[in-house]
Amino acid sequence: MKHNFGAGPCILPKEVFQQASEAVIDFNNTGLSILEISHRSKEFEAVIDEATQLVRELLAVPQGYSILFLQGGASLQFAMAPLNLLPEGGKAAYLDTGVWATKALKEAKKFGTVDVVASSIDKNYAYIPKGYSIPKDAAYFHYTANNTIYGTEVFERPATDLPVVVDMSSDIFSREINVADYDLIYAGAQKNMGPAGVTLVIVKDDILGKSGRVLPSMLDYQLHINGGSMYNTPPVYSIFVSMLNLRWLKAKGGVAVLEQENIIKARALYDEIDRNPFFKGTAAIEDRSRMNVTFVMDSPELEAEFLALAKERNLIGIKGHRSVGGFRASIYNALPLSSVNALIDAMKEFEDTHQ
Ligand code: PLP
């Protein structure tokens, strides 16, 4: 059995892949593939309705919020958020916690003034800045909840009275959140929700229509709301597989149950990193991500040796991102505790054979 610690795209339970593959040949005994049925058919309408309902239920999305399945990835949201929320000549506040936050704020700068309230670039984004102040005259405050590359996570929504926009691409559905704390949540699907190609957007209806901008249709949230995420041909397969995965999540007991499992998995791995003299974590302890665990060794040859052992033990995708080096173990919802234990066993074995 392979243990997939890859950061994406699309780490889902095997049973979801099994159901997804069956529907490519024969979707619900229609004799047709899910890929060929009309996206306007009642069969596909049932899929998108169920996917929407599952998001609403699993995250307890309150009334007054719309749920959208869009294309363009989280990267398109970097532009769509300011276009929809920032008036011409307006200002937005951004917290800079890494590559994705930087990309988001660079896009916003194309449409107005950006106030970077704090940045952790001084320590290669190994921590989450605290104690910054957010200007009261900004149109919104944007932050990245989980920094996939650096292994840091913001667990509590920063305190502000401004509308809050959050990129939850790599931690949505991994822990309970209070949707009412946010005005716009977006997430590329491809970590805990489904395959690449669909982006989840949860938007508070009454923040829209205030930027005064003339928007291209595809970049206008309101138009997508009016069209029920079907203004144009939606990414049917990505939505379908996301729906299957959300069913799996619900059957497991929902986000609260997954959160407990994720806490146990992350704690076990961080405990071993802290105990084992060959490894050390790269993120500030209080900001450690439960989704992406980043760690290094003292010497590069040892890292190559550990990677070789990991390969032998079927531990896939643990090489760190080039901007941090070392290792990154992504421990998304679909990765079982037994896989985390397999990695811990390999770390112990390495220690035993290198004393
Ligand atoms: N934001 C975060 C936190 C990410 O981890 C990623 C990709 O890994 C992105 C944004 C970019 O997402 P996409 O490739 O869907 O544009």
Coordinates of C-alpha atoms and ligand atoms in Angstrom, one line a residue:
M1 CA 0.0 0.0 0.0
K2 CA 1.2 3.5 -0.9
H3 CA 1.0 6.2 1.7
N4 CA 0.4 9.5 -0.2
F5 CA 1.8 12.5 1.6
G6 CA 1.7 14.6 -1.5
A7 CA 0.4 18.2 -1.2
G8 CA -2.1 17.6 -4.0
P9 CA -3.8 17.7 -6.4
C10 CA -6.6 15.7 -5.1
I11 CA -5.8 13.3 -2.3
L12 CA -9.1 11.4 -1.8
P13 CA -10.1 8.1 -0.2
K14 CA -9.7 5.0 -2.4
E15 CA -13.4 4.2 -2.2
V16 CA -14.2 7.7 -3.6
F17 CA -11.8 7.1 -6.6
Q18 CA -13.5 3.7 -7.0
Q19 CA -17.0 5.2 -7.3
A20 CA -15.7 8.0 -9.4
S21 CA -14.2 5.6 -11.9
E22 CA -17.4 3.5 -12.1
A23 CA -19.4 6.6 -13.0
V24 CA -17.1 7.3 -16.0
I25 CA -18.4 4.2 -17.6
D26 CA -22.0 4.1 -16.3
F27 CA -23.4 6.9 -14.2
N28 CA -26.2 5.7 -11.9
N29 CA -27.3 2.9 -14.4
T30 CA -28.1 5.5 -17.1
G31 CA -25.9 3.6 -19.5
L32 CA -24.1 6.9 -20.0
S33 CA -20.8 8.3 -18.6
I34 CA -21.0 11.1 -16.1
L35 CA -18.7 12.9 -18.6
E36 CA -21.3 12.8 -21.4
I37 CA -24.6 13.5 -19.7
S38 CA -25.9 17.0 -20.2
H39 CA -25.0 19.4 -17.5
R40 CA -28.6 20.7 -17.9
S41 CA -30.1 17.2 -17.3
K42 CA -32.0 16.4 -14.2
E43 CA -29.3 13.8 -13.3
F44 CA -26.6 16.5 -13.2
E45 CA -28.9 19.0 -11.5
A46 CA -29.3 16.4 -8.7
V47 CA -25.5 16.2 -8.4
I48 CA -24.8 19.9 -8.1
D49 CA -27.8 20.3 -5.7
E50 CA -26.5 17.5 -3.5
A51 CA -22.9 18.9 -3.6
T52 CA -24.3 22.3 -2.6
Q53 CA -26.4 20.8 0.2
L54 CA -23.5 18.8 1.5
V55 CA -21.3 22.0 1.7
R56 CA -24.1 23.8 3.5
E57 CA -24.6 21.0 6.0
L58 CA -21.0 20.0 6.6
L59 CA -19.9 23.6 7.2
A60 CA -23.3 24.8 8.7
V61 CA -23.4 27.6 6.2
P62 CA -26.0 30.1 7.4
Q63 CA -28.8 31.6 5.3
G64 CA -27.7 34.7 3.4
Y65 CA -24.6 33.0 2.0
S66 CA -24.4 31.5 -1.5
I67 CA -22.3 28.5 -2.4
L68 CA -20.6 28.5 -5.8
F69 CA -18.6 26.0 -7.8
L70 CA -16.4 28.0 -10.1
Q71 CA -13.4 27.4 -12.4
G72 CA -10.0 29.1 -12.5
G73 CA -8.6 27.8 -9.3
A74 CA -7.9 29.7 -6.1
S75 CA -5.6 31.8 -8.3
L76 CA -8.6 33.3 -10.1
Q77 CA -10.1 34.2 -6.8
F78 CA -7.0 36.3 -6.1
A79 CA -8.4 38.7 -8.8
M80 CA -12.1 38.0 -8.4
A81 CA -12.2 39.0 -4.7
P82 CA -10.9 42.5 -5.2
L83 CA -12.8 43.0 -8.5
N84 CA -16.1 42.3 -6.7
L85 CA -15.3 43.9 -3.3
L86 CA -12.9 46.8 -3.9
P87 CA -14.3 50.1 -5.3
E88 CA -12.1 52.0 -7.9
G89 CA -9.4 53.8 -5.9
G90 CA -10.3 51.8 -2.7
K91 CA -8.0 50.1 -0.3
A92 CA -7.7 46.5 0.9
A93 CA -5.7 45.1 3.8
Y94 CA -3.7 41.9 3.4
L95 CA -1.7 39.7 5.7
D96 CA 1.4 38.3 4.0
T97 CA 2.1 34.7 5.2
G98 CA 3.7 33.2 2.1
V99 CA 3.7 32.6 -1.6
W100 CA -0.1 32.3 -2.0
A101 CA -0.8 35.4 0.2
T102 CA 1.8 37.3 -1.9
K103 CA 0.2 36.2 -5.1
A104 CA -3.3 37.3 -3.8
L105 CA -2.1 40.7 -2.8
K106 CA -0.2 41.3 -6.0
E107 CA -3.5 40.7 -7.9
A108 CA -5.3 43.1 -5.6
K109 CA -2.7 45.8 -6.3
K110 CA -3.8 45.8 -9.9
F111 CA -7.2 47.1 -8.8
G112 CA -6.5 49.4 -5.9
T113 CA -4.3 50.2 -3.0
V114 CA -3.1 47.3 -0.8
D115 CA -2.0 47.8 2.8
V116 CA 0.1 44.8 3.9
V117 CA -0.7 44.8 7.6
A118 CA 2.2 42.4 8.5
S119 CA 4.5 39.9 6.8
S120 CA 6.6 37.0 8.1
I121 CA 8.9 37.1 5.1
D122 CA 11.8 37.9 7.5
K123 CA 11.9 34.3 8.6
N124 CA 10.9 32.7 5.3
Y125 CA 7.3 32.6 6.5
A126 CA 7.9 30.2 9.3
Y127 CA 5.4 31.9 11.6
I128 CA 2.1 33.8 11.5
P129 CA 2.5 37.5 12.4
K130 CA 0.6 38.7 15.4
G131 CA -0.2 42.0 17.0
Y132 CA -0.6 44.0 13.8
S133 CA -3.3 46.6 13.3
I134 CA -5.8 46.6 10.4
P135 CA -6.8 50.0 8.9
K136 CA -10.4 50.7 9.5
D137 CA -10.9 52.4 6.1
A138 CA -10.1 49.3 4.1
A139 CA -12.8 47.6 2.0
Y140 CA -11.9 44.2 3.4
F141 CA -9.2 42.2 5.1
H142 CA -7.7 39.1 3.3
Y143 CA -5.6 36.3 4.8
T144 CA -4.5 32.7 3.9
A145 CA -5.8 30.2 6.5
N146 CA -3.3 27.5 5.8
N147 CA 0.1 28.1 4.2
T148 CA 0.5 24.9 2.3
I149 CA 4.2 25.5 1.4
Y150 CA 5.5 26.6 4.8
G151 CA 3.3 24.5 7.1
T152 CA 1.7 27.3 9.1
E153 CA -2.0 27.7 9.8
V154 CA -4.2 30.5 11.3
F155 CA -6.7 28.8 13.5
E156 CA -8.5 31.8 14.8
R157 CA -9.9 34.4 12.5
P158 CA -8.1 37.7 13.1
A159 CA -10.2 40.2 15.0
T160 CA -11.5 43.0 12.8
D161 CA -14.8 44.7 12.0
L162 CA -14.0 44.7 8.3
P163 CA -15.4 42.2 5.9
V164 CA -13.1 39.2 6.0
V165 CA -11.9 37.3 2.9
V166 CA -10.1 34.0 3.4
D167 CA -8.2 31.6 1.2
M168 CA -9.0 28.1 2.7
S169 CA -7.7 26.1 -0.2
S170 CA -5.7 23.7 1.9
D171 CA -7.6 23.5 5.2
I172 CA -11.3 23.7 4.2
F173 CA -13.3 20.7 5.7
S174 CA -10.3 19.8 7.9
R175 CA -11.7 21.6 11.0
E176 CA -14.9 23.3 12.1
I177 CA -15.3 27.0 11.2
N178 CA -17.9 29.5 11.9
V179 CA -18.9 30.6 8.4
A180 CA -20.7 33.7 9.8
D181 CA -17.2 35.1 10.8
Y182 CA -16.4 35.5 7.1
D183 CA -17.7 37.4 4.2
L184 CA -16.0 35.5 1.4
I185 CA -14.4 32.0 1.7
Y186 CA -12.7 30.5 -1.3
A187 CA -10.8 27.2 -1.8
G188 CA -9.3 25.4 -4.8
A189 CA -10.9 22.0 -4.4
Q190 CA -7.8 19.9 -4.8
K191 CA -6.8 19.1 -1.2
N192 CA -9.7 18.0 0.9
M193 CA -12.7 18.5 -1.4
G194 CA -12.2 17.0 -4.8
P195 CA -10.2 17.1 -8.1
A196 CA -8.6 20.2 -9.5
G197 CA -10.8 22.1 -11.9
V198 CA -13.4 23.4 -9.4
T199 CA -13.1 26.1 -6.8
L200 CA -15.5 26.4 -3.9
V201 CA -16.7 29.9 -3.1
I202 CA -19.0 30.8 -0.1
V203 CA -20.0 34.4 -0.3
K204 CA -22.2 36.5 1.9
D205 CA -24.8 37.9 -0.5
D206 CA -25.1 41.3 0.9
I207 CA -21.4 42.3 0.4
L208 CA -21.9 42.1 -3.4
G209 CA -22.8 44.8 -5.9
K210 CA -21.0 47.5 -4.0
S211 CA -17.7 47.9 -5.9
G212 CA -19.3 50.0 -8.6
R213 CA -17.2 48.2 -11.2
V214 CA -18.3 46.9 -14.6
L215 CA -17.2 43.3 -14.4
P216 CA -16.6 40.7 -17.1
S217 CA -19.5 38.2 -16.7
M218 CA -17.3 35.3 -15.8
L219 CA -15.7 37.4 -13.0
D220 CA -19.0 38.5 -11.4
Y221 CA -20.1 36.5 -8.4
Q222 CA -23.6 37.7 -8.7
L223 CA -23.9 36.4 -12.2
H224 CA -22.7 33.0 -11.0
I225 CA -25.2 33.1 -8.1
N226 CA -28.0 33.9 -10.5
G227 CA -27.0 31.1 -12.8
G228 CA -26.7 28.5 -10.0
S229 CA -23.0 28.0 -10.9
M230 CA -24.2 27.2 -14.4
Y231 CA -23.7 30.5 -16.2
N232 CA -21.5 28.5 -18.5
T233 CA -20.6 24.8 -18.7
P234 CA -19.5 23.8 -15.1
P235 CA -16.7 21.4 -14.4
V236 CA -19.1 18.5 -14.1
Y237 CA -16.7 15.7 -13.2
S238 CA -14.8 17.7 -10.6
I239 CA -18.2 18.7 -9.0
F240 CA -19.4 15.1 -9.2
V241 CA -16.2 13.7 -7.5
S242 CA -16.3 16.5 -4.9
M243 CA -19.9 15.5 -4.1
L244 CA -18.8 11.8 -3.7
N245 CA -16.0 12.9 -1.4
L246 CA -18.4 15.1 0.7
R247 CA -20.7 12.1 1.0
W248 CA -17.7 10.2 2.4
L249 CA -17.0 13.0 4.8
K250 CA -20.6 13.1 6.0
A251 CA -20.6 9.3 6.5
K252 CA -17.4 9.6 8.6
G253 CA -19.4 11.8 11.0
G254 CA -18.7 15.2 9.5
V255 CA -16.0 17.9 9.9
A256 CA -15.9 17.7 13.7
V257 CA -14.9 14.0 13.6
L258 CA -12.3 14.7 10.9
E259 CA -10.9 17.6 12.9
Q260 CA -10.3 15.2 15.9
E261 CA -8.6 12.7 13.6
N262 CA -6.5 15.5 12.1
I263 CA -5.4 16.7 15.6
I264 CA -4.4 13.2 16.5
K265 CA -2.4 12.7 13.2
A266 CA -0.7 16.0 13.4
R267 CA 0.2 15.6 17.1
A268 CA 1.7 12.1 16.6
L269 CA 3.9 13.4 13.7
Y270 CA 5.0 16.6 15.5
D271 CA 5.8 14.6 18.6
E272 CA 8.1 12.4 16.7
I273 CA 9.8 15.4 14.9
D274 CA 10.4 17.0 18.3
R275 CA 11.6 13.7 19.9
N276 CA 13.8 12.4 17.2
P277 CA 17.3 14.0 17.2
F278 CA 17.6 13.7 13.4
F279 CA 14.7 15.9 12.5
K280 CA 13.5 19.4 13.3
G281 CA 10.3 21.2 12.5
T282 CA 10.5 24.5 10.5
A283 CA 7.3 26.3 11.6
A284 CA 6.8 28.2 14.9
I285 CA 5.3 25.7 17.3
E286 CA 2.2 27.7 18.0
D287 CA 1.5 28.1 14.3
R288 CA 2.1 24.6 13.1
S289 CA -0.3 23.4 10.4
R290 CA -2.4 20.3 10.8
M291 CA -2.4 19.8 7.1
N292 CA 1.2 20.3 5.9
V293 CA 3.9 19.3 8.3
T294 CA 7.3 20.8 7.3
F295 CA 10.6 19.5 8.7
V296 CA 14.3 19.3 7.9
M297 CA 17.5 17.4 8.9
D298 CA 20.9 18.9 9.7
S299 CA 22.7 17.6 6.7
P300 CA 21.6 17.3 3.0
E301 CA 23.1 13.8 2.5
L302 CA 21.0 12.5 5.4
E303 CA 17.9 14.0 3.8
A304 CA 18.7 12.1 0.5
E305 CA 19.2 8.9 2.6
F306 CA 15.9 9.4 4.4
L307 CA 14.1 10.1 1.2
A308 CA 15.5 6.8 -0.2
L309 CA 14.2 4.9 2.9
A310 CA 10.8 6.6 2.6
K311 CA 10.6 5.4 -1.0
E312 CA 11.4 1.9 0.1
R313 CA 8.6 2.1 2.8
N314 CA 6.1 3.3 0.2
L315 CA 5.9 6.8 1.7
I316 CA 5.2 9.0 -1.3
G317 CA 5.4 12.8 -1.8
I318 CA 7.3 13.8 1.3
K319 CA 10.0 15.9 -0.4
G320 CA 9.7 19.5 0.8
H321 CA 8.8 22.4 -1.4
R322 CA 11.9 24.0 -2.9
S323 CA 11.3 27.2 -0.9
V324 CA 11.6 25.4 2.4
G325 CA 13.6 22.3 1.6
G326 CA 13.7 19.2 3.7
F327 CA 10.4 17.4 3.9
R328 CA 6.7 18.2 3.8
A329 CA 4.2 15.6 4.9
S330 CA 0.7 16.6 3.8
I331 CA -1.8 14.9 6.0
Y332 CA -5.1 15.8 4.5
N333 CA -8.4 14.2 5.6
A334 CA -8.1 11.2 3.3
L335 CA -4.7 10.1 4.8
P336 CA -5.3 7.6 7.6
L337 CA -3.5 7.6 10.9
S338 CA -1.9 4.3 9.9
S339 CA 0.0 6.1 7.1
V340 CA 1.2 8.8 9.6
N341 CA 2.4 5.9 11.8
A342 CA 4.2 4.3 8.8
L343 CA 6.1 7.6 8.4
I344 CA 6.9 7.8 12.2
D345 CA 8.1 4.2 12.0
A346 CA 10.5 5.1 9.2
M347 CA 11.8 8.1 11.2
K348 CA 12.5 5.8 14.2
E349 CA 14.1 3.2 12.0
F350 CA 16.4 5.9 10.5
E351 CA 17.3 7.0 14.0
D352 CA 18.1 3.4 15.1
T353 CA 20.3 2.7 12.1
H354 CA 22.2 6.0 12.3
Q355 CA 23.1 6.2 16.1
Ligands
PLP1 N1 -3.9 29.1 -2.1 C1 -3.4 28.1 -1.4 C2 -3.4 28.1 0.1 C3 -2.8 27.0 -2.1 O1 -2.3 25.9 -1.4 C4 -2.9 27.0 -3.5 C5 -2.3 25.8 -4.2 O2 -1.7 24.9 -3.7 C6 -3.4 28.0 -4.2 C7 -4.0 29.1 -3.4 C8 -3.5 28.1 -5.7 O3 -4.5 27.3 -6.0 P1 -4.9 27.0 -7.6 O4 -3.8 26.2 -8.1 O5 -6.2 26.3 -7.5 O6 -5.0 28.3 -8.3

